[in-house]
PDB file of C-alpha atoms in Angstrom:
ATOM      1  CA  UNK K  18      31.264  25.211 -18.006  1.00 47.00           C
ATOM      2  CA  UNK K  19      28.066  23.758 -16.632  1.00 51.00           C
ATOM      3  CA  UNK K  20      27.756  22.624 -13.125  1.00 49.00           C
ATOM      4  CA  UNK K  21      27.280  18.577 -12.320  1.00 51.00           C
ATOM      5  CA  UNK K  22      26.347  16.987  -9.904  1.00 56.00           C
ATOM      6  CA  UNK K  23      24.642  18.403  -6.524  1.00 59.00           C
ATOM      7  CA  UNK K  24      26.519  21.915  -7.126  1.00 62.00           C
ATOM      8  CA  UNK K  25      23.816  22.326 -10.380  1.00 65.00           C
ATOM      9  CA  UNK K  26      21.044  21.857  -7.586  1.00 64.00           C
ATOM     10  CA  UNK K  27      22.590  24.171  -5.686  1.00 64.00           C
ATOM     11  CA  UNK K  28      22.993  27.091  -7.997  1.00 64.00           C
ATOM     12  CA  UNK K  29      19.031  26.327  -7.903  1.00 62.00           C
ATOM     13  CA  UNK K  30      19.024  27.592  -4.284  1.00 59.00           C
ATOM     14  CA  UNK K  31      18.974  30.629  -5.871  1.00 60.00           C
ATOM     15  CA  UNK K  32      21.012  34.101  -5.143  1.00 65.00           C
ATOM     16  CA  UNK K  33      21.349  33.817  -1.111  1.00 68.00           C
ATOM     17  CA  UNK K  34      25.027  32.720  -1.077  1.00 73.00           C
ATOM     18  CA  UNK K  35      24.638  31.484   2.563  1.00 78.00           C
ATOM     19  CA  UNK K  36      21.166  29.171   1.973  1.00 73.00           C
ATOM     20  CA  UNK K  37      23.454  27.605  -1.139  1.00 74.00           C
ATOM     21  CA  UNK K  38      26.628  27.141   1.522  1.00 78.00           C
ATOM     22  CA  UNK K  39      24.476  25.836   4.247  1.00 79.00           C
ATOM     23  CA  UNK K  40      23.362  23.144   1.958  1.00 75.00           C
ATOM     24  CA  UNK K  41      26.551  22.407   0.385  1.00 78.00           C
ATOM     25  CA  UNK K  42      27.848  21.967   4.075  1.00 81.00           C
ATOM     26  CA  UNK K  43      25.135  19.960   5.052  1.00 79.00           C
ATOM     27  CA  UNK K  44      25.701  17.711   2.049  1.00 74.00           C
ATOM     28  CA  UNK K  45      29.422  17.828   3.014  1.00 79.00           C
ATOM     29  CA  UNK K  46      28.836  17.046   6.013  1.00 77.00           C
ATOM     30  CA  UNK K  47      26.288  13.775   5.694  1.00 75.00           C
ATOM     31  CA  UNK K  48      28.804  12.680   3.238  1.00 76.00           C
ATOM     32  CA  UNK K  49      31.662  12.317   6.082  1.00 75.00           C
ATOM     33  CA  UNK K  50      28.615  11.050   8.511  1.00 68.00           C
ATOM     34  CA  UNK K  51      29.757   7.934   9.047  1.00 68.00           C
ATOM     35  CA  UNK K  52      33.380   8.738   9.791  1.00 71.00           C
ATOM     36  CA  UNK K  53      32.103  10.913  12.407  1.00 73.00           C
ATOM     37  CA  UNK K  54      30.231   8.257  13.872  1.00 74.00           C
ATOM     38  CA  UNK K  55      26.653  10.045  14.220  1.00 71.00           C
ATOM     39  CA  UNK K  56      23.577   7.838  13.355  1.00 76.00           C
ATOM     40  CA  UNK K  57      21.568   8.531   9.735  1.00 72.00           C
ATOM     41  CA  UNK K  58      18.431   9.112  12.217  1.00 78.00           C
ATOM     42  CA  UNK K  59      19.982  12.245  13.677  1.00 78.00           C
ATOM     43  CA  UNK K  60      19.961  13.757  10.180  1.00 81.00           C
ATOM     44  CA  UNK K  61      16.716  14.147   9.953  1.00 88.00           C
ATOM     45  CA  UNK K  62      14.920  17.698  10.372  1.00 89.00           C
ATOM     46  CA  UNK K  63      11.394  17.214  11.892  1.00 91.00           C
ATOM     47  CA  UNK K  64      11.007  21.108  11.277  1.00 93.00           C
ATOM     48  CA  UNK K  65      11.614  20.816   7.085  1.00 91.00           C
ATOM     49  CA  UNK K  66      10.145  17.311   7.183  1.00 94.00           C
ATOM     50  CA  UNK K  67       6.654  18.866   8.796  1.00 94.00           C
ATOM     51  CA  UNK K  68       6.943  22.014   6.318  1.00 94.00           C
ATOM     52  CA  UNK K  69       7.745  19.577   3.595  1.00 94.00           C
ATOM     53  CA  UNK K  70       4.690  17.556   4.669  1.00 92.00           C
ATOM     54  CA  UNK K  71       2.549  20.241   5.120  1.00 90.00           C
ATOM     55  CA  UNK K  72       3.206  21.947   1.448  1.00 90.00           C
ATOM     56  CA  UNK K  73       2.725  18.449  -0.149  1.00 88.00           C
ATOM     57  CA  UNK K  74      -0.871  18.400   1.757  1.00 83.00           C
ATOM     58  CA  UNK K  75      -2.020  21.595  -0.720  1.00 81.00           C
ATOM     59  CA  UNK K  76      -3.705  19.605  -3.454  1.00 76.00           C
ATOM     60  CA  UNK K  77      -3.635  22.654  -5.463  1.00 78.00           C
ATOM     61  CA  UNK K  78       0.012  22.997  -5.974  1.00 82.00           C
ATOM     62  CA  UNK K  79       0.647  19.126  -6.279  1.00 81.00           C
ATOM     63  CA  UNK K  80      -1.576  18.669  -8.742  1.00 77.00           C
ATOM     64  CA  UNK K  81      -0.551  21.992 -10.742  1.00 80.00           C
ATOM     65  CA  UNK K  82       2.959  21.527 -10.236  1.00 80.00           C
ATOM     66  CA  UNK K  83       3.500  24.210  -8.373  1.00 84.00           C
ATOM     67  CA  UNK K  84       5.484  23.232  -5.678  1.00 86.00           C
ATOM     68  CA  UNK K  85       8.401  26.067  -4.123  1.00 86.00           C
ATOM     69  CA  UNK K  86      11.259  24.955  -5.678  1.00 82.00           C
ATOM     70  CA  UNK K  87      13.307  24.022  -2.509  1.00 83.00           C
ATOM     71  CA  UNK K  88      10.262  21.300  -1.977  1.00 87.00           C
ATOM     72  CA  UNK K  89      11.599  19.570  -4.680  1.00 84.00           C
ATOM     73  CA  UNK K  90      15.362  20.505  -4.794  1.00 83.00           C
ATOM     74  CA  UNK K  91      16.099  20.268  -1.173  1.00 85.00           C
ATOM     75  CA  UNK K  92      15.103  16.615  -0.667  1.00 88.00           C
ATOM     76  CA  UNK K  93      17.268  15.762  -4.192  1.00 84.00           C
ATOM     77  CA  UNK K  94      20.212  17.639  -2.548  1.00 82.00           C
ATOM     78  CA  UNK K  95      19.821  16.240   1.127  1.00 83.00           C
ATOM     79  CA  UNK K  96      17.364  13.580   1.611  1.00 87.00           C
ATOM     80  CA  UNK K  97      18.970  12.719   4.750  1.00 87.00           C
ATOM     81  CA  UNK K  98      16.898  15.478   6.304  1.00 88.00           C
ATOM     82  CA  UNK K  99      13.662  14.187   5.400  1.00 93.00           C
ATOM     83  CA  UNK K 100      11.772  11.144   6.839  1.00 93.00           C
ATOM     84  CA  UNK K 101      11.146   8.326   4.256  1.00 93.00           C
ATOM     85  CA  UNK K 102       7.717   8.467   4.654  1.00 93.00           C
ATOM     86  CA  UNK K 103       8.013  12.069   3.673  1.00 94.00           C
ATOM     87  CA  UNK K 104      10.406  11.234   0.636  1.00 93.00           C
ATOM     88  CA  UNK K 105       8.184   8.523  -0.933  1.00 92.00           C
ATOM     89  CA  UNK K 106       4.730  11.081  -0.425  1.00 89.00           C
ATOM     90  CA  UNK K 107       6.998  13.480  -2.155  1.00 91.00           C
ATOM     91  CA  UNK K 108       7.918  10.833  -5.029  1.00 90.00           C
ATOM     92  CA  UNK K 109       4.161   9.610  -5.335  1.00 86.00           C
ATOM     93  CA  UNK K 110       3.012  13.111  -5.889  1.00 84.00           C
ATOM     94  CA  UNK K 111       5.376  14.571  -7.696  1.00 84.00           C
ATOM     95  CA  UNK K 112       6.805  11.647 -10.457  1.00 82.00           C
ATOM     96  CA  UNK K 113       4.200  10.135 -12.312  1.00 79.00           C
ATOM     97  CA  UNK K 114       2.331  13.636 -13.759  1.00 77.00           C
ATOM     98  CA  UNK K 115      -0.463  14.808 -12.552  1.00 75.00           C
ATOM     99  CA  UNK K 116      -3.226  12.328 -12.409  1.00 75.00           C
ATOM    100  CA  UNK K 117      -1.551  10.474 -10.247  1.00 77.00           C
ATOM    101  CA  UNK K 118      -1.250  13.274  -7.744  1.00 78.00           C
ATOM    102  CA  UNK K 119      -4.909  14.201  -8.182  1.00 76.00           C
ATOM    103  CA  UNK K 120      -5.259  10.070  -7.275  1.00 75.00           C
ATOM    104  CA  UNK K 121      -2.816   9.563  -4.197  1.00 76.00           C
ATOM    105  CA  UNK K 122      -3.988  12.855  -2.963  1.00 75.00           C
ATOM    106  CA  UNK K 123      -7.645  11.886  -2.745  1.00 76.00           C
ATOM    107  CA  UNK K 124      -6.455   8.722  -1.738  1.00 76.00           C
ATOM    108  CA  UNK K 125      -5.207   9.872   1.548  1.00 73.00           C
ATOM    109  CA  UNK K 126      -7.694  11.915   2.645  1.00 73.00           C
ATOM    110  CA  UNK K 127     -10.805  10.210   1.391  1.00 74.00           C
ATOM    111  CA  UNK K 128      -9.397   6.654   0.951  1.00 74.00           C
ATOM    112  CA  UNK K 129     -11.321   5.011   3.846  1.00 80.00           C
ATOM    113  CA  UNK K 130     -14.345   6.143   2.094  1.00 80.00           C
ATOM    114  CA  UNK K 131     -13.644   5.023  -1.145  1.00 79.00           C
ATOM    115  CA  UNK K 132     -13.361   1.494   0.560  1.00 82.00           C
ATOM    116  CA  UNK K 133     -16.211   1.770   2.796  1.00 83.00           C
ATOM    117  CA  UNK K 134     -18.538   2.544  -0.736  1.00 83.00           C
ATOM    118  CA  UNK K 135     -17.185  -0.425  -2.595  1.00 85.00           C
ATOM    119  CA  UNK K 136     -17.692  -2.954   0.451  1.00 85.00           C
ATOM    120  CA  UNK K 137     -21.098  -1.225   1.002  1.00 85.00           C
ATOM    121  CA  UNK K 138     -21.783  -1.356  -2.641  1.00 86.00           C
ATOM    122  CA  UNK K 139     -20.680  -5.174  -2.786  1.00 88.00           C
ATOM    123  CA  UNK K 140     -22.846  -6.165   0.394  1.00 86.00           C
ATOM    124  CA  UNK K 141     -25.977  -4.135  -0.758  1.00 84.00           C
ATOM    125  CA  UNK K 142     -25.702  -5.759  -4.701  1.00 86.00           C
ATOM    126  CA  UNK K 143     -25.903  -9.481  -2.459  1.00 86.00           C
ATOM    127  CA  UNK K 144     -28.697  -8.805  -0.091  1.00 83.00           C
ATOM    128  CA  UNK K 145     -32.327  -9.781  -0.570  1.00 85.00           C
ATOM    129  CA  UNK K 146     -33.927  -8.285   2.363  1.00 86.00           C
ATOM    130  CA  UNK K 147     -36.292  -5.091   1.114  1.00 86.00           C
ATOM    131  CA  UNK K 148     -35.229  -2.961   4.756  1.00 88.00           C
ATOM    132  CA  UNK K 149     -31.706  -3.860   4.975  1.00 87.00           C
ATOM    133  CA  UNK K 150     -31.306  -2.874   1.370  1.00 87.00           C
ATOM    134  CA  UNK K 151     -32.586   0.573   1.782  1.00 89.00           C
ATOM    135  CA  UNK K 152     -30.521   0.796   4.875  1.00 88.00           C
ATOM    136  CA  UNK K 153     -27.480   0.127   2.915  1.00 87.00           C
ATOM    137  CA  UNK K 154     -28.946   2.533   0.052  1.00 88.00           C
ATOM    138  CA  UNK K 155     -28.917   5.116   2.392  1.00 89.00           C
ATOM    139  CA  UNK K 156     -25.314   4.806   3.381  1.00 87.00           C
ATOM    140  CA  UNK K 157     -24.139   4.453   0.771  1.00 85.00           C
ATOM    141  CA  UNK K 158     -25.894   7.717  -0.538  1.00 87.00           C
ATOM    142  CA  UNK K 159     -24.072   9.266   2.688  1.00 85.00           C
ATOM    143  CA  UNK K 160     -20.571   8.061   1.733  1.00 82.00           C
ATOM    144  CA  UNK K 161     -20.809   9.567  -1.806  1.00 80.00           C
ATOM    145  CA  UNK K 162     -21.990  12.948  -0.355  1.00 81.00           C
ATOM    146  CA  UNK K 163     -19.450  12.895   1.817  1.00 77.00           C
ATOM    147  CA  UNK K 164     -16.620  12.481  -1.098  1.00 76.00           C
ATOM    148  CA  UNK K 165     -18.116  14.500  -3.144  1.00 74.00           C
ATOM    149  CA  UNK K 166     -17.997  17.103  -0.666  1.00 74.00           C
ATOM    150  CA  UNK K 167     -14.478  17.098   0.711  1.00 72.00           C
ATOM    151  CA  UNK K 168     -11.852  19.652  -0.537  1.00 63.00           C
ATOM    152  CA  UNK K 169      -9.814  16.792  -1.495  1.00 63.00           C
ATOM    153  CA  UNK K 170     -12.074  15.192  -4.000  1.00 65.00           C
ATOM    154  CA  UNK K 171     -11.563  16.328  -7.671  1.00 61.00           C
ATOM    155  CA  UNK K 172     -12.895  13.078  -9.306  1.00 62.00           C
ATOM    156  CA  UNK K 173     -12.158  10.058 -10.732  1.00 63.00           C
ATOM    157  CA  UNK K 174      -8.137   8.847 -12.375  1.00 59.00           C
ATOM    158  CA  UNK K 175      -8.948   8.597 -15.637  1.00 63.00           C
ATOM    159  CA  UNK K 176      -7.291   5.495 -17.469  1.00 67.00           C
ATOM    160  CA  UNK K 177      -6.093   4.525 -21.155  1.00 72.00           C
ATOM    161  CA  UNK K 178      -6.068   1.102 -22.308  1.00 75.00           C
ATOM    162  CA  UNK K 179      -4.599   0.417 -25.480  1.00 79.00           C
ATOM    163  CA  UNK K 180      -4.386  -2.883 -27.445  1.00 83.00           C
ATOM    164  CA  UNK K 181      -0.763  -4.029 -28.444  1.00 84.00           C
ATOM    165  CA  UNK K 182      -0.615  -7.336 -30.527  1.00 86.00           C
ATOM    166  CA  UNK K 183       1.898 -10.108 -29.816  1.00 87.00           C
ATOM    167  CA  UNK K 184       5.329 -10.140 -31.749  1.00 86.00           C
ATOM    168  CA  UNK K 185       8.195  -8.706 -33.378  1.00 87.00           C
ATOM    169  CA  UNK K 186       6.604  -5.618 -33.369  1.00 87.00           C
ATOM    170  CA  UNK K 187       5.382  -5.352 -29.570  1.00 88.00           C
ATOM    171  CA  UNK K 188       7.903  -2.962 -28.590  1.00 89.00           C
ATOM    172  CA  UNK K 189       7.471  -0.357 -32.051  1.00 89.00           C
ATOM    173  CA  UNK K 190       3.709  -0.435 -31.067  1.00 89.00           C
ATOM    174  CA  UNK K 191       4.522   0.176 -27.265  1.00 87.00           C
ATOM    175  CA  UNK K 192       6.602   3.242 -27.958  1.00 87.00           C
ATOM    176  CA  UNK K 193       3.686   4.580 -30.341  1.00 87.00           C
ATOM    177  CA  UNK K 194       0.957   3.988 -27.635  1.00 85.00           C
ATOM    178  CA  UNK K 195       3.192   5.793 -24.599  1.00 83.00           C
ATOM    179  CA  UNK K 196       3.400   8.718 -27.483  1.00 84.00           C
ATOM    180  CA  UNK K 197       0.056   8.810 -28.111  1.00 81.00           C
ATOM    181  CA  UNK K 198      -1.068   8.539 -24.125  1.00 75.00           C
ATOM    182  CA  UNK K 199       1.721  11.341 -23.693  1.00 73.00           C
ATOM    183  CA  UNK K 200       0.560  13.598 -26.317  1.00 75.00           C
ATOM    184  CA  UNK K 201      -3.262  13.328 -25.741  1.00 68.00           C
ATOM    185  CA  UNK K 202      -2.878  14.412 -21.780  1.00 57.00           C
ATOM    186  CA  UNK K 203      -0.890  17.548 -22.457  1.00 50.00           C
TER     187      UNK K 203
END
């Protein structure tokens, strides 16, 4: 018979019976946590919350889904021992494919770039002044190099807009347009 609930993401632990008792005890355990009166922050592991961190900080195996498996089946199991900052980096980057990872990656490490450019951009397209502008050229030219540059930056989210008409049909044409946007990025 196939395994439900958390004892199917256990069997994932893989063939070392004690890593897939320690985390059924550890589940067991958080599950009788408030009888035994200790507080939800003690749960937390800085040690797999860093090492979670820290694998979720390779671009290369966010974006290619590559991930060790525990990264992703540990935190299911037991997020009690990971921070919620840490949970909700691993949601952004893993749950919504791999654009978005490429995006919220680059977002984090470049980000305060990114907005530097467009308020540089905005304030150079309003100014009249000949020296100030090439000032502002200049940095901005900087910035871009700088992007461009970092390890982080594999380029721009790419977007698909579709138009859906008003109606009866609105839904029919909704589920053909997430079809086609799912079947042209694969």
């Amino acid at each position: 018979q196939p395994l439900v609930g958390p004892h199917n993401l256990i069997a994932k632990c893989g063939e070392n019976l004690s890593v897939a008792n320690a985390v059924e005890l550890m589940h067991l355990l958080k599950a009788q946590g408030p009888d035994l009166g200790v507080e939800p922050a003690l749960w937390v592991s800085s040690k797999l919350d860093r090492k979670l961190r820290y694998q979720l900080e390779d671009p290369l195996s966010v974006v290619s889904g590559t991930l060790p498996l525990w990264a992703t089946t540990l935190p299911r199991l037991c997020p009690f021992l990971f921070s919620l900052k840490t949970r909700k980096m691993l949601l952004k980057y893993t749950a919504f494919g791999p654009a978005f990872a490429v995006h919220w990656t680059q977002e984090s490490k470049v980000g305060q770039f990114l907005k530097r450019r467009a308020t540089v951009q905005t304030e150079l397209n309003a100014q009249v002044d000949p020296r100030k502008m090439q000032e502002m050229s200049q940095e901005l030219s900087n910035i871009e190099e700088h992007v461009v540059r970092s390890p982080f930056w594999l380029g721009t989210l790419q977007s698909t807009l579709v138009r859906l008409q008003k109606g009866e049909e609105f839904l029919a044409q909704s589920d053909a347009a997430m079809e086609m946007v799912a079947t042209a990025s694969n």
